PDB file of C-alpha atoms and ligand atoms in Angstrom:
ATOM      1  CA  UNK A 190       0.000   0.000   0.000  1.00 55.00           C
ATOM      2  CA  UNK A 191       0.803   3.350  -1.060  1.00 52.00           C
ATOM      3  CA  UNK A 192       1.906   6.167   1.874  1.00 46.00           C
ATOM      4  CA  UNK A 193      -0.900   8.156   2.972  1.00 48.00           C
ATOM      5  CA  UNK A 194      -0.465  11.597   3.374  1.00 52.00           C
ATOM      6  CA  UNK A 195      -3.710  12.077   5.802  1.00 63.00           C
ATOM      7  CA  UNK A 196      -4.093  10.329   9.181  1.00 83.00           C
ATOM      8  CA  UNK A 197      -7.649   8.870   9.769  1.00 90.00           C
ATOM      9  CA  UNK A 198      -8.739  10.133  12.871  1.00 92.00           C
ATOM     10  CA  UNK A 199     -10.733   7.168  13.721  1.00 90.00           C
ATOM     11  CA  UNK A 200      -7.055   4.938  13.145  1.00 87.00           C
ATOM     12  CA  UNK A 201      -5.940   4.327  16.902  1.00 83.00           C
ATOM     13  CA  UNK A 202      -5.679   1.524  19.233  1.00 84.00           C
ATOM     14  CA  UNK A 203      -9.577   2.094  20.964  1.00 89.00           C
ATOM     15  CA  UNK A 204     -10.681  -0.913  21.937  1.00 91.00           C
ATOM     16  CA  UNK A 205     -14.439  -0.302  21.179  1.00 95.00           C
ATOM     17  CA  UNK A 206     -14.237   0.711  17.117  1.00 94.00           C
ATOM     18  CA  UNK A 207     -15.936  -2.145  15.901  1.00 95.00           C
ATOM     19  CA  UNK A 208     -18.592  -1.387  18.332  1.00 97.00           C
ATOM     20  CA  UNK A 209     -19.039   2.165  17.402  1.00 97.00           C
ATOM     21  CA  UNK A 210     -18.493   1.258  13.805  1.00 97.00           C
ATOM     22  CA  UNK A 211     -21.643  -1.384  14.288  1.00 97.00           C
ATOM     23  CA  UNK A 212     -23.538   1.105  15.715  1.00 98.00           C
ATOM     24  CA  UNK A 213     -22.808   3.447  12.902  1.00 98.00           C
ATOM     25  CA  UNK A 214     -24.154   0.839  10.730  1.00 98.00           C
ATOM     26  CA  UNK A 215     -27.751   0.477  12.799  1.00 97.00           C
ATOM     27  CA  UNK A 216     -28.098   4.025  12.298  1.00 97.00           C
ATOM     28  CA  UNK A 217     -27.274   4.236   8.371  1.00 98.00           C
ATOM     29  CA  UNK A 218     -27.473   1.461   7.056  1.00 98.00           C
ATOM     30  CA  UNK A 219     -31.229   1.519   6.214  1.00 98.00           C
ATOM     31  CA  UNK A 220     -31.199   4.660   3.861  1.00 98.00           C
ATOM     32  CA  UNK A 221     -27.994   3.527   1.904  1.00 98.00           C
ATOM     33  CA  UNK A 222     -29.807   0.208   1.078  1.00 98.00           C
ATOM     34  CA  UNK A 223     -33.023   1.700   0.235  1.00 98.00           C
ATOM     35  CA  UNK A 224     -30.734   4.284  -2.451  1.00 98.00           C
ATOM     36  CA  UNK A 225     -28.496   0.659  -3.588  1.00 98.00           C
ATOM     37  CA  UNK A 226     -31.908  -1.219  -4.127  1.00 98.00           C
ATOM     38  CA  UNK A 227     -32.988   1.560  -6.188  1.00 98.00           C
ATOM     39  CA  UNK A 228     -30.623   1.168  -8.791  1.00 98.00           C
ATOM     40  CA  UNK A 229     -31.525  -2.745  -9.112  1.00 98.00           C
ATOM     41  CA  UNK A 230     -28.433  -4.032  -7.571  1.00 98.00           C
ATOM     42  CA  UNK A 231     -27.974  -7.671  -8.169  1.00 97.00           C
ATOM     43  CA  UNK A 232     -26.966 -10.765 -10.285  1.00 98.00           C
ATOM     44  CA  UNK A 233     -24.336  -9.694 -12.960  1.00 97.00           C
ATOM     45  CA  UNK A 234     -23.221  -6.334 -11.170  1.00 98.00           C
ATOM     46  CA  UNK A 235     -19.570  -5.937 -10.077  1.00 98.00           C
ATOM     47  CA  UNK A 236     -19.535  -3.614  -6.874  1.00 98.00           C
ATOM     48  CA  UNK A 237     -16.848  -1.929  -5.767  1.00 98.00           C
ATOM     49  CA  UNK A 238     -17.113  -0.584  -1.174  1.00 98.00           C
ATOM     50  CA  UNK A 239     -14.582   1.704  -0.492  1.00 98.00           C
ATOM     51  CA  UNK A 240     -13.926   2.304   3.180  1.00 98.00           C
ATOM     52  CA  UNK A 241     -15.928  -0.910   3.900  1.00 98.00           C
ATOM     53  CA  UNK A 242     -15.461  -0.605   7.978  1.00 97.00           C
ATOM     54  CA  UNK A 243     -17.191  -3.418   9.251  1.00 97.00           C
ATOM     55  CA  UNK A 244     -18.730  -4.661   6.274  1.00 98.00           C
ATOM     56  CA  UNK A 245     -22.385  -4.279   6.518  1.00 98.00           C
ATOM     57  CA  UNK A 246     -22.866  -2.870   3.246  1.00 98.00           C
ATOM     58  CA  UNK A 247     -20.320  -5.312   0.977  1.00 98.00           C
ATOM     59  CA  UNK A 248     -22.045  -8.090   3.262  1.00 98.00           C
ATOM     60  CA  UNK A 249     -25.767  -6.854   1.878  1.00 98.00           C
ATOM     61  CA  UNK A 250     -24.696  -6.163  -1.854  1.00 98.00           C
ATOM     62  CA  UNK A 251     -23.232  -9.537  -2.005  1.00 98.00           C
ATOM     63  CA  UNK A 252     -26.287 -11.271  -0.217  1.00 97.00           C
ATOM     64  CA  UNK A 253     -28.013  -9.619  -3.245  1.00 97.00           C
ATOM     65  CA  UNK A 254     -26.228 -11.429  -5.862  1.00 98.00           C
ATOM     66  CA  UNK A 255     -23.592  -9.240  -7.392  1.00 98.00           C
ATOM     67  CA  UNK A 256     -19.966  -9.642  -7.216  1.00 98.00           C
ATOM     68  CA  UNK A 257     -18.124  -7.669  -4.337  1.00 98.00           C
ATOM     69  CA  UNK A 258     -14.676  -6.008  -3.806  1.00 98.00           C
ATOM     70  CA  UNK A 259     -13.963  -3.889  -0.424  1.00 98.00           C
ATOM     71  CA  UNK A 260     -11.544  -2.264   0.313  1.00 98.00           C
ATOM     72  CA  UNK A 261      -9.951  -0.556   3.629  1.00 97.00           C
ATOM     73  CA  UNK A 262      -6.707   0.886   5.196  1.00 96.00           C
ATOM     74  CA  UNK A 263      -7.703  -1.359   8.067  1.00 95.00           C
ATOM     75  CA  UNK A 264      -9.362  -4.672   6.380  1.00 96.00           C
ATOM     76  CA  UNK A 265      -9.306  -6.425  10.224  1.00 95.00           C
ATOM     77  CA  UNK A 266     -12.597  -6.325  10.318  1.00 95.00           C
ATOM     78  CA  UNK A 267     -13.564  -7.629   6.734  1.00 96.00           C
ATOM     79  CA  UNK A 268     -11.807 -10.801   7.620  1.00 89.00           C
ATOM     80  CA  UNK A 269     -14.397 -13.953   7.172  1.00 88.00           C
ATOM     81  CA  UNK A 270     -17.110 -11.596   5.005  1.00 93.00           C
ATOM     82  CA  UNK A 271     -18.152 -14.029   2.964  1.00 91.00           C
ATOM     83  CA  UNK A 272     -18.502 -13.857  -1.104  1.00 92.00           C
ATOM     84  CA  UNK A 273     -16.554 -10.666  -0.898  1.00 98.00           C
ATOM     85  CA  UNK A 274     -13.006  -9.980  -2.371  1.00 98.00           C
ATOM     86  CA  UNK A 275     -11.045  -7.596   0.395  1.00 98.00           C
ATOM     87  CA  UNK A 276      -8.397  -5.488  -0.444  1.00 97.00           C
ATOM     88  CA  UNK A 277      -6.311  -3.466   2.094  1.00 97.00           C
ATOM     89  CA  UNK A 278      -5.808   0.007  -0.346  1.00 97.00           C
ATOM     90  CA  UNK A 279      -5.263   3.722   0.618  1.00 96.00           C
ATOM     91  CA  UNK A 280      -8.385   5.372  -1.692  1.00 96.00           C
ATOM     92  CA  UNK A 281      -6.165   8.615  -1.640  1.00 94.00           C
ATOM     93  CA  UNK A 282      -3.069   7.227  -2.535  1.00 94.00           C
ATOM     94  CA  UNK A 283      -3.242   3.736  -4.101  1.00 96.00           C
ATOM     95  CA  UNK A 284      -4.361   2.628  -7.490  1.00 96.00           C
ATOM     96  CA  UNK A 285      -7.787   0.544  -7.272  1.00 97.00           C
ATOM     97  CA  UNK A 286      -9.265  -2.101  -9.032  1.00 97.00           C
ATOM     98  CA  UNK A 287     -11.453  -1.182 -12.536  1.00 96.00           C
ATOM     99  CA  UNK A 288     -14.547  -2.000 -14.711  1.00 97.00           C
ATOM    100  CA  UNK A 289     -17.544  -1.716 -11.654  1.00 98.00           C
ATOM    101  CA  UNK A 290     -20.916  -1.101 -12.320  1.00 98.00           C
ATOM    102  CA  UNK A 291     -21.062   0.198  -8.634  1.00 98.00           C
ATOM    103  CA  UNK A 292     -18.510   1.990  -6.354  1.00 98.00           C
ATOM    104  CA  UNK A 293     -19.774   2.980  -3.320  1.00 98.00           C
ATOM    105  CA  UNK A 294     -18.761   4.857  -0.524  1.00 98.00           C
ATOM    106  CA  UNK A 295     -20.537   6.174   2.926  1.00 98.00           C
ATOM    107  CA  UNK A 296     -18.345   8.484   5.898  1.00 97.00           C
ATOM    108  CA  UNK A 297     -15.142   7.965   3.845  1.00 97.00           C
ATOM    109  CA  UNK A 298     -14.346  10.623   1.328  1.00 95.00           C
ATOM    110  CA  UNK A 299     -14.518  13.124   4.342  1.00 93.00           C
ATOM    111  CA  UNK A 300     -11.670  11.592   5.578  1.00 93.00           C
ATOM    112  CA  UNK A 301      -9.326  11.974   2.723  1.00 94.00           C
ATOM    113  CA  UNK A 302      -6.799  14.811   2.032  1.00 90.00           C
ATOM    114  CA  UNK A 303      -7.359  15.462  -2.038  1.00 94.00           C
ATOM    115  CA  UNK A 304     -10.856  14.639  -2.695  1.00 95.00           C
ATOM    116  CA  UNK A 305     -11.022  15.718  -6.004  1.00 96.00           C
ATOM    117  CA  UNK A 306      -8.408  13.433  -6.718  1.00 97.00           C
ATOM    118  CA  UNK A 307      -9.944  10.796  -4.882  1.00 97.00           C
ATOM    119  CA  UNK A 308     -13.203  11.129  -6.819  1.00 97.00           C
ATOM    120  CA  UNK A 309     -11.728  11.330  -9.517  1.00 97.00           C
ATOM    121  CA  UNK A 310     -10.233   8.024  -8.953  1.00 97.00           C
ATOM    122  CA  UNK A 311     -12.984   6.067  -7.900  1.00 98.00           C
ATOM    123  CA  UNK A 312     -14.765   7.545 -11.260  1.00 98.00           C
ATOM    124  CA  UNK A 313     -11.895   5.651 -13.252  1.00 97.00           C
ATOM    125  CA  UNK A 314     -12.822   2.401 -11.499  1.00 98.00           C
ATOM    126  CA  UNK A 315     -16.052   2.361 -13.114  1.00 98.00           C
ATOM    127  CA  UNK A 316     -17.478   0.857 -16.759  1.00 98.00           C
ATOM    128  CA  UNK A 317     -19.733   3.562 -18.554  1.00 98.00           C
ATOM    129  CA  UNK A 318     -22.686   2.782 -17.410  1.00 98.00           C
ATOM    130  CA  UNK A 319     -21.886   2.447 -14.271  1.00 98.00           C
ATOM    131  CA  UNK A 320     -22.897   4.373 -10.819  1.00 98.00           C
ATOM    132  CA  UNK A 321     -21.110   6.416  -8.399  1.00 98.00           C
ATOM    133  CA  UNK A 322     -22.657   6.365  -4.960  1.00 98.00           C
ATOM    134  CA  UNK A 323     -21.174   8.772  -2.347  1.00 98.00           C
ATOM    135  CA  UNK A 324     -22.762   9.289   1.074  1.00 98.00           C
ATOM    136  CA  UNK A 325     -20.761  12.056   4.224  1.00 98.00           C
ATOM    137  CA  UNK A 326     -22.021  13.987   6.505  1.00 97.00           C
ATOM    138  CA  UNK A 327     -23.028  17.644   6.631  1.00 97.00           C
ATOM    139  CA  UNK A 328     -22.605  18.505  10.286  1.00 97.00           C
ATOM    140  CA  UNK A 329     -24.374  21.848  10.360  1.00 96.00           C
ATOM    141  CA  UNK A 330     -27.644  19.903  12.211  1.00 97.00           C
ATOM    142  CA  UNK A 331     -26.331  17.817  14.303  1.00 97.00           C
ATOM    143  CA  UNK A 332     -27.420  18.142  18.347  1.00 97.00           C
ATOM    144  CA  UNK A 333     -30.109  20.446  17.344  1.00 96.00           C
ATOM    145  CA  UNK A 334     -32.483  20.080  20.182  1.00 96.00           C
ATOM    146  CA  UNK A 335     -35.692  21.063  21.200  1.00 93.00           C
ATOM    147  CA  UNK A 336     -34.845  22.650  24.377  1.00 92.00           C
ATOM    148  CA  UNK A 337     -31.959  24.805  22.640  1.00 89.00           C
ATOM    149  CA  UNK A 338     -28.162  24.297  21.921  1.00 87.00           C
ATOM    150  CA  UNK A 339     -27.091  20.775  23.065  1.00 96.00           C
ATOM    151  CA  UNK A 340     -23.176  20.908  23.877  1.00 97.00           C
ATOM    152  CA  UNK A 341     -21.935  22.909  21.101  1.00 97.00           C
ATOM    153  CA  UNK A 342     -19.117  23.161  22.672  1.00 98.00           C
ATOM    154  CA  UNK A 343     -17.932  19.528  23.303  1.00 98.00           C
ATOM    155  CA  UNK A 344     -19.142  19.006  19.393  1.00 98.00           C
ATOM    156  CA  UNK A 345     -17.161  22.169  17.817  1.00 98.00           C
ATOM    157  CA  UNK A 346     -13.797  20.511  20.228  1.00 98.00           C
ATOM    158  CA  UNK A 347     -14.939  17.282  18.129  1.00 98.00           C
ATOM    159  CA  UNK A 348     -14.848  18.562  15.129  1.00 97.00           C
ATOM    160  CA  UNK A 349     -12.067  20.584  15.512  1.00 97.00           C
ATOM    161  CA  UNK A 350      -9.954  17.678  16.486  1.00 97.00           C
ATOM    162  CA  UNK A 351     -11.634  15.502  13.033  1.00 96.00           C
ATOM    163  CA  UNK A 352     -10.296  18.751  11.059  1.00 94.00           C
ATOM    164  CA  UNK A 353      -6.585  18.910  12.444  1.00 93.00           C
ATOM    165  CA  UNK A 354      -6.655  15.220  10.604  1.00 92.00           C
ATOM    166  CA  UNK A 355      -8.028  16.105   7.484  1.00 89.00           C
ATOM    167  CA  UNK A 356     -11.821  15.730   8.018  1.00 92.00           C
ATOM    168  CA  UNK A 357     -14.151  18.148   6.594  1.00 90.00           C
ATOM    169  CA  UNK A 358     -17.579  18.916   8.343  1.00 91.00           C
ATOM    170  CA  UNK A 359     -19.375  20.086   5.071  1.00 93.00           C
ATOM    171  CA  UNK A 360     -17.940  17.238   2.849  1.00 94.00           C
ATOM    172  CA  UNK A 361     -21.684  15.959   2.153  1.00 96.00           C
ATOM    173  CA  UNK A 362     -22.486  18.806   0.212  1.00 95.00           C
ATOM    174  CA  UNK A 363     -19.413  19.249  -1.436  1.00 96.00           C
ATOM    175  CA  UNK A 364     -18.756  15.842  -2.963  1.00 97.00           C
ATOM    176  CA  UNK A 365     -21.728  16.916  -5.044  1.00 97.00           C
ATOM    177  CA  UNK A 366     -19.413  19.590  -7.362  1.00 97.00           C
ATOM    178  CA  UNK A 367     -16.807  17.250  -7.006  1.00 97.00           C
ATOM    179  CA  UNK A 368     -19.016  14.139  -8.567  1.00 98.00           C
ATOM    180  CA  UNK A 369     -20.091  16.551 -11.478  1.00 97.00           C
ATOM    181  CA  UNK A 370     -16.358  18.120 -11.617  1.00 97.00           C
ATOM    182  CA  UNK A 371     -15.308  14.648 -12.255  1.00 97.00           C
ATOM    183  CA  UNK A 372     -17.186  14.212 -15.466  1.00 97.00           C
ATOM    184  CA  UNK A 373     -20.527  12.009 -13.819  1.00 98.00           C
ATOM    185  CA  UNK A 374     -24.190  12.630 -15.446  1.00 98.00           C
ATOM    186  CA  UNK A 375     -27.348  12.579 -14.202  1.00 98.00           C
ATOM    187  CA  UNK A 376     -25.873  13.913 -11.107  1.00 98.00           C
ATOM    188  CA  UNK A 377     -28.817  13.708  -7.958  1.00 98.00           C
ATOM    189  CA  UNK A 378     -27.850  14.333  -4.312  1.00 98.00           C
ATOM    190  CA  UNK A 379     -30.634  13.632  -1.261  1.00 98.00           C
ATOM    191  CA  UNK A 380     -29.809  14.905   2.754  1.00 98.00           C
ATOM    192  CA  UNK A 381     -31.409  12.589   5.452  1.00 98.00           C
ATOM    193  CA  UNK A 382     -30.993  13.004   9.326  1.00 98.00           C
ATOM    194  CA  UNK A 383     -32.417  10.719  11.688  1.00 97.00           C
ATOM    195  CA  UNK A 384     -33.901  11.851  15.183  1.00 98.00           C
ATOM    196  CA  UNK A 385     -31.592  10.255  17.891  1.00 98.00           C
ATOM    197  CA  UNK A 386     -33.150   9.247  21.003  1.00 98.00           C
ATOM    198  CA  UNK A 387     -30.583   9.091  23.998  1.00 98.00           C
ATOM    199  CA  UNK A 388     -29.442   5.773  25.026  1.00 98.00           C
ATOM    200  CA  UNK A 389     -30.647   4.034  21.985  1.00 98.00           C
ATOM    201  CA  UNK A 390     -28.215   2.521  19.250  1.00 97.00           C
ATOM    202  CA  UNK A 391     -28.013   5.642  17.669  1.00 97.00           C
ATOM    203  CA  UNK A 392     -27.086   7.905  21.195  1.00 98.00           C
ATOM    204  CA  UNK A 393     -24.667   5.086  21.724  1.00 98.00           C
ATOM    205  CA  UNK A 394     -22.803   5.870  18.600  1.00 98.00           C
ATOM    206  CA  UNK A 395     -22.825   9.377  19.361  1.00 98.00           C
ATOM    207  CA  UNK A 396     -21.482   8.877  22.691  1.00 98.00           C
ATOM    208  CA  UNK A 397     -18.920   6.707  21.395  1.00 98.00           C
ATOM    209  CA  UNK A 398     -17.650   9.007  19.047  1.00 97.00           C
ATOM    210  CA  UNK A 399     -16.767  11.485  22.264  1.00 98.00           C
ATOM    211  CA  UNK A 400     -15.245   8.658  23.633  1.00 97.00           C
ATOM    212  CA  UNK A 401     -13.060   7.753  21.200  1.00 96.00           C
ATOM    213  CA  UNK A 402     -12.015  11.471  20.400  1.00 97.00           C
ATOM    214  CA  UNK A 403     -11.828  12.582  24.495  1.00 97.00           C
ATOM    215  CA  UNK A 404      -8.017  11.798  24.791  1.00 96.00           C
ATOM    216  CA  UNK A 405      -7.441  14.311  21.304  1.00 97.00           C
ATOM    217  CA  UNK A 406      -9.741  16.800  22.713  1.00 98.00           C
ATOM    218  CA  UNK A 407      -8.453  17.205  26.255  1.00 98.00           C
ATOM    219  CA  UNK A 408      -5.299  17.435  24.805  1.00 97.00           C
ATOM    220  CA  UNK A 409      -6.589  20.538  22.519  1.00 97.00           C
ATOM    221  CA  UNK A 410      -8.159  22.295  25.867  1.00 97.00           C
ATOM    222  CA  UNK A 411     -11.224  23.735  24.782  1.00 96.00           C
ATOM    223  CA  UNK A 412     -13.275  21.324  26.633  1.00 98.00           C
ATOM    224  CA  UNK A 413     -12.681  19.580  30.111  1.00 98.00           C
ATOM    225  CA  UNK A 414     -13.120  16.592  31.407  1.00 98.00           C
ATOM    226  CA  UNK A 415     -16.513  17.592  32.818  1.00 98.00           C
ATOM    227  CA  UNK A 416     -17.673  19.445  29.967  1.00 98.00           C
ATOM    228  CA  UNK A 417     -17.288  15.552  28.082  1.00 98.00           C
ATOM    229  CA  UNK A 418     -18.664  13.519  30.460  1.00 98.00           C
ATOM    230  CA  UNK A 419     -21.690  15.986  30.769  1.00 98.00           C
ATOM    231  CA  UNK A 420     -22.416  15.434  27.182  1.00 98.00           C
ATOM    232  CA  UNK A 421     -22.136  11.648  27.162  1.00 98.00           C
ATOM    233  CA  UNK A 422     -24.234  11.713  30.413  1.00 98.00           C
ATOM    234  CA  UNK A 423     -27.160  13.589  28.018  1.00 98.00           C
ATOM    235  CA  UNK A 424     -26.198  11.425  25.025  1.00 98.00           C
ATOM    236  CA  UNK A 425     -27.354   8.172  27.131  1.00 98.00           C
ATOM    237  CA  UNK A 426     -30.707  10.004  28.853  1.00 98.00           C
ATOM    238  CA  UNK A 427     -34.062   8.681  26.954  1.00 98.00           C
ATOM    239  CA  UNK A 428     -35.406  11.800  27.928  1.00 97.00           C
ATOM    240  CA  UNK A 429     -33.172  13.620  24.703  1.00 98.00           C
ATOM    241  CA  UNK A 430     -33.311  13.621  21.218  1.00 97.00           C
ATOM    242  CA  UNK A 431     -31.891  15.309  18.636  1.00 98.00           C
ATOM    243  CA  UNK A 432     -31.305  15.601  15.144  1.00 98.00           C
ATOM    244  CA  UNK A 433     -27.999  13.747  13.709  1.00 98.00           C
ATOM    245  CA  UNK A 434     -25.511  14.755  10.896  1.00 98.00           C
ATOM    246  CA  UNK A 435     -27.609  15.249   7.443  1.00 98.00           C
ATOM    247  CA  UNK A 436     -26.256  12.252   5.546  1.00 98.00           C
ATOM    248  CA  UNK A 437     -25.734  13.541   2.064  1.00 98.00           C
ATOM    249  CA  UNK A 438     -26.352  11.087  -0.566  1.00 98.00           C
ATOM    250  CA  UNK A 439     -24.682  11.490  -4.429  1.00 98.00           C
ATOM    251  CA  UNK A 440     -25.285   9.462  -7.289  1.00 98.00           C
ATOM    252  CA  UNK A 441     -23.885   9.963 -10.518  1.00 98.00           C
ATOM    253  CA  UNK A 442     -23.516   8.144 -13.406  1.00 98.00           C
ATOM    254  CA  UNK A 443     -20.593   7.343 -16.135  1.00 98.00           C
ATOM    255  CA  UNK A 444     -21.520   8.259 -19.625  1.00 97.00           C
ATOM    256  CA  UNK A 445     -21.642   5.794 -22.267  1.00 95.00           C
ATOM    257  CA  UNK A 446     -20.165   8.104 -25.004  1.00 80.00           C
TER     258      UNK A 446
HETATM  259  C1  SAM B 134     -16.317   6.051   9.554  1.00 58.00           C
HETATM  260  S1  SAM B 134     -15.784   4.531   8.915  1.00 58.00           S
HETATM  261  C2  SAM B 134     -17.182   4.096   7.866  1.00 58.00           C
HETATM  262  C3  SAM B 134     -17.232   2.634   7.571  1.00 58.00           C
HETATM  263  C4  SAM B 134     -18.375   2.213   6.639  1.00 58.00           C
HETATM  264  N1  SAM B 134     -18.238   2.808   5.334  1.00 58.00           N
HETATM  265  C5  SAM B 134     -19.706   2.576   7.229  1.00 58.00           C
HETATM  266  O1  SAM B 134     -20.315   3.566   6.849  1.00 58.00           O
HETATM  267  O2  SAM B 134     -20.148   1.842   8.130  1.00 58.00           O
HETATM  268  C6  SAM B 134     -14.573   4.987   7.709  1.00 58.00           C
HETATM  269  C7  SAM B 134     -13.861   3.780   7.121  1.00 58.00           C
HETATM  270  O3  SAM B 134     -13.066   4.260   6.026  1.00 58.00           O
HETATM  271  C8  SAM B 134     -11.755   3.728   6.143  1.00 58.00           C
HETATM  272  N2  SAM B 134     -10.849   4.684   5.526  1.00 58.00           N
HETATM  273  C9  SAM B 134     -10.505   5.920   5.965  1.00 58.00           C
HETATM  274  N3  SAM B 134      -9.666   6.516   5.107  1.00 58.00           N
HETATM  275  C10 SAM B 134      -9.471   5.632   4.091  1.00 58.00           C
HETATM  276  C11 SAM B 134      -8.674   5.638   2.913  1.00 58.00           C
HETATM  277  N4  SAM B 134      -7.908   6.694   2.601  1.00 58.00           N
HETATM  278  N5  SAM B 134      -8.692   4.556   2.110  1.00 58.00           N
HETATM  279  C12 SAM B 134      -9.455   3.467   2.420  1.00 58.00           C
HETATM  280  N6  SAM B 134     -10.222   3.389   3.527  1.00 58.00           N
HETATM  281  C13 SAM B 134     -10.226   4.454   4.353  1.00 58.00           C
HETATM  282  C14 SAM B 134     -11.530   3.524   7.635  1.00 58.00           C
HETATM  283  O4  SAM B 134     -10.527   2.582   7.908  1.00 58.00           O
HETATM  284  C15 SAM B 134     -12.923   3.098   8.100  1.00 58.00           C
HETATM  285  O5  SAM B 134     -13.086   1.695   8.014  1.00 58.00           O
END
């Protein structure tokens, strides 16, 4: 594998990242299957999952038929998927596999350093014909709550800490100029937040998130110890909800001519 020049924030030792990664999955996983089974996914399609965490996504297109490729800079926890070819490849920096009908990707592309280069990229490894599906987050909602602002300041010392590593907050909307700077037609793009309860799946994920940032962000001293723990107290109380991340959904399509 190629040298990366961007660090993944998410890329240390914590012990619970499959965890928060399944959780992740609970969460999403719904929407990105009902936009995958709307483009007929199946038999005879080669698929290409970049970033494929955990799986759940290379696991369901597979289940469904076509033939699968992921690929990860950490491909631990693709061991065992079955029907699925796994490749351990740097999307920002290594060359990738060709001729798929589908390449998908979902909270990835926000983590890499030249995303238009990256898109670019992932637009080569497809047929004409075939569909780009990208899906990040646009941040801008997330712990709106009905009472008022919900720990905007533990979520700007997350985000600032996702930044220093390359992450960017609005990279949902933006991969849409970047899919139709990269030559894609028939270029659509969809936002869908979910209402988090506390304590459910989807507060756990949240609250695992802090947890796996809280070292980074003490370190950066904008927030205190207190000031975390508050949060992840509120983030496990069934008596909150809020509004997530929108999840920004881009599909585009390779000409034929
Ligand atoms: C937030 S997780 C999302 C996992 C999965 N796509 C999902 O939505 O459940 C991001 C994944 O992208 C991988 N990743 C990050 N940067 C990458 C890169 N440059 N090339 C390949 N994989 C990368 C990480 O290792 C991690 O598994």
């Amino acid at each position: 594998m190629a040298e990366t020049a961007v660090r993944y924030v998410f890329g240390t030792s914590f012990e619970r990242e499959g965890e928060r990664l399944r959780l992740g999955e609970s969460l999403w996983d719904k929407g990105t299957k009902a936009t995958l089974a709307d483009l007929d996914v199946g038999p005879g399609w080669r698929c290409l999952e970049v970033g494929a965490g955990r799986g759940s996504i290379a696991a369901w297109l597979a289940g469904r038929g076509a033939e699968v490729t992921a690929v990860d800079l950490d491909v631990s926890r693709l061991v065992g998927l079955r029907g699925v070819d796994v490749r351990e490849l740097d999307i920002g920096a290594d060359v990738l596999p060709g001729d798929f009908d589908l390449v998908h990707g979902r909270l990835v592309m926000q983590h890499v350093g030249d995303r238009p280069a990256a898109v670019a990229a992932l637009c080569r490894s497809l047929r004409p014909g075939g569909h780009l599906v990208l899906e990040d987050t646009d941040t801008t909602s997330l712990f709106s709550h009905a009472n008022g602002p919900f720990h905007p300041e533990v979520k700007r010392a997350a985000y600032d800490v996702m930044a220093d590593a390359g992450y960017h907050p609005r990279c949902g909307l933006l991969d849409v100029d970047l899919v139709e700077a990269a030559g894609l037609v028939d270029v659509r793009a969809v936002g869908r937040a979910e209402v988090v309860r506390g304590g459910s799946d989807g507060g756990r994920w949240f609250a695992l998130w802090l947890a796996h940032l809280r070292p980074a962000m003490l370190a950066r001293g904008t927030v205190s110890e207190v000031d975390i723990d508050r949060a992840v107290a509120d983030l496990m109380d069934t008596r909150h909800r809020w509004l997530s991340q929108v999840m920004v959904t881009v599909v585009g399509r390779k000409d034929t001519g």
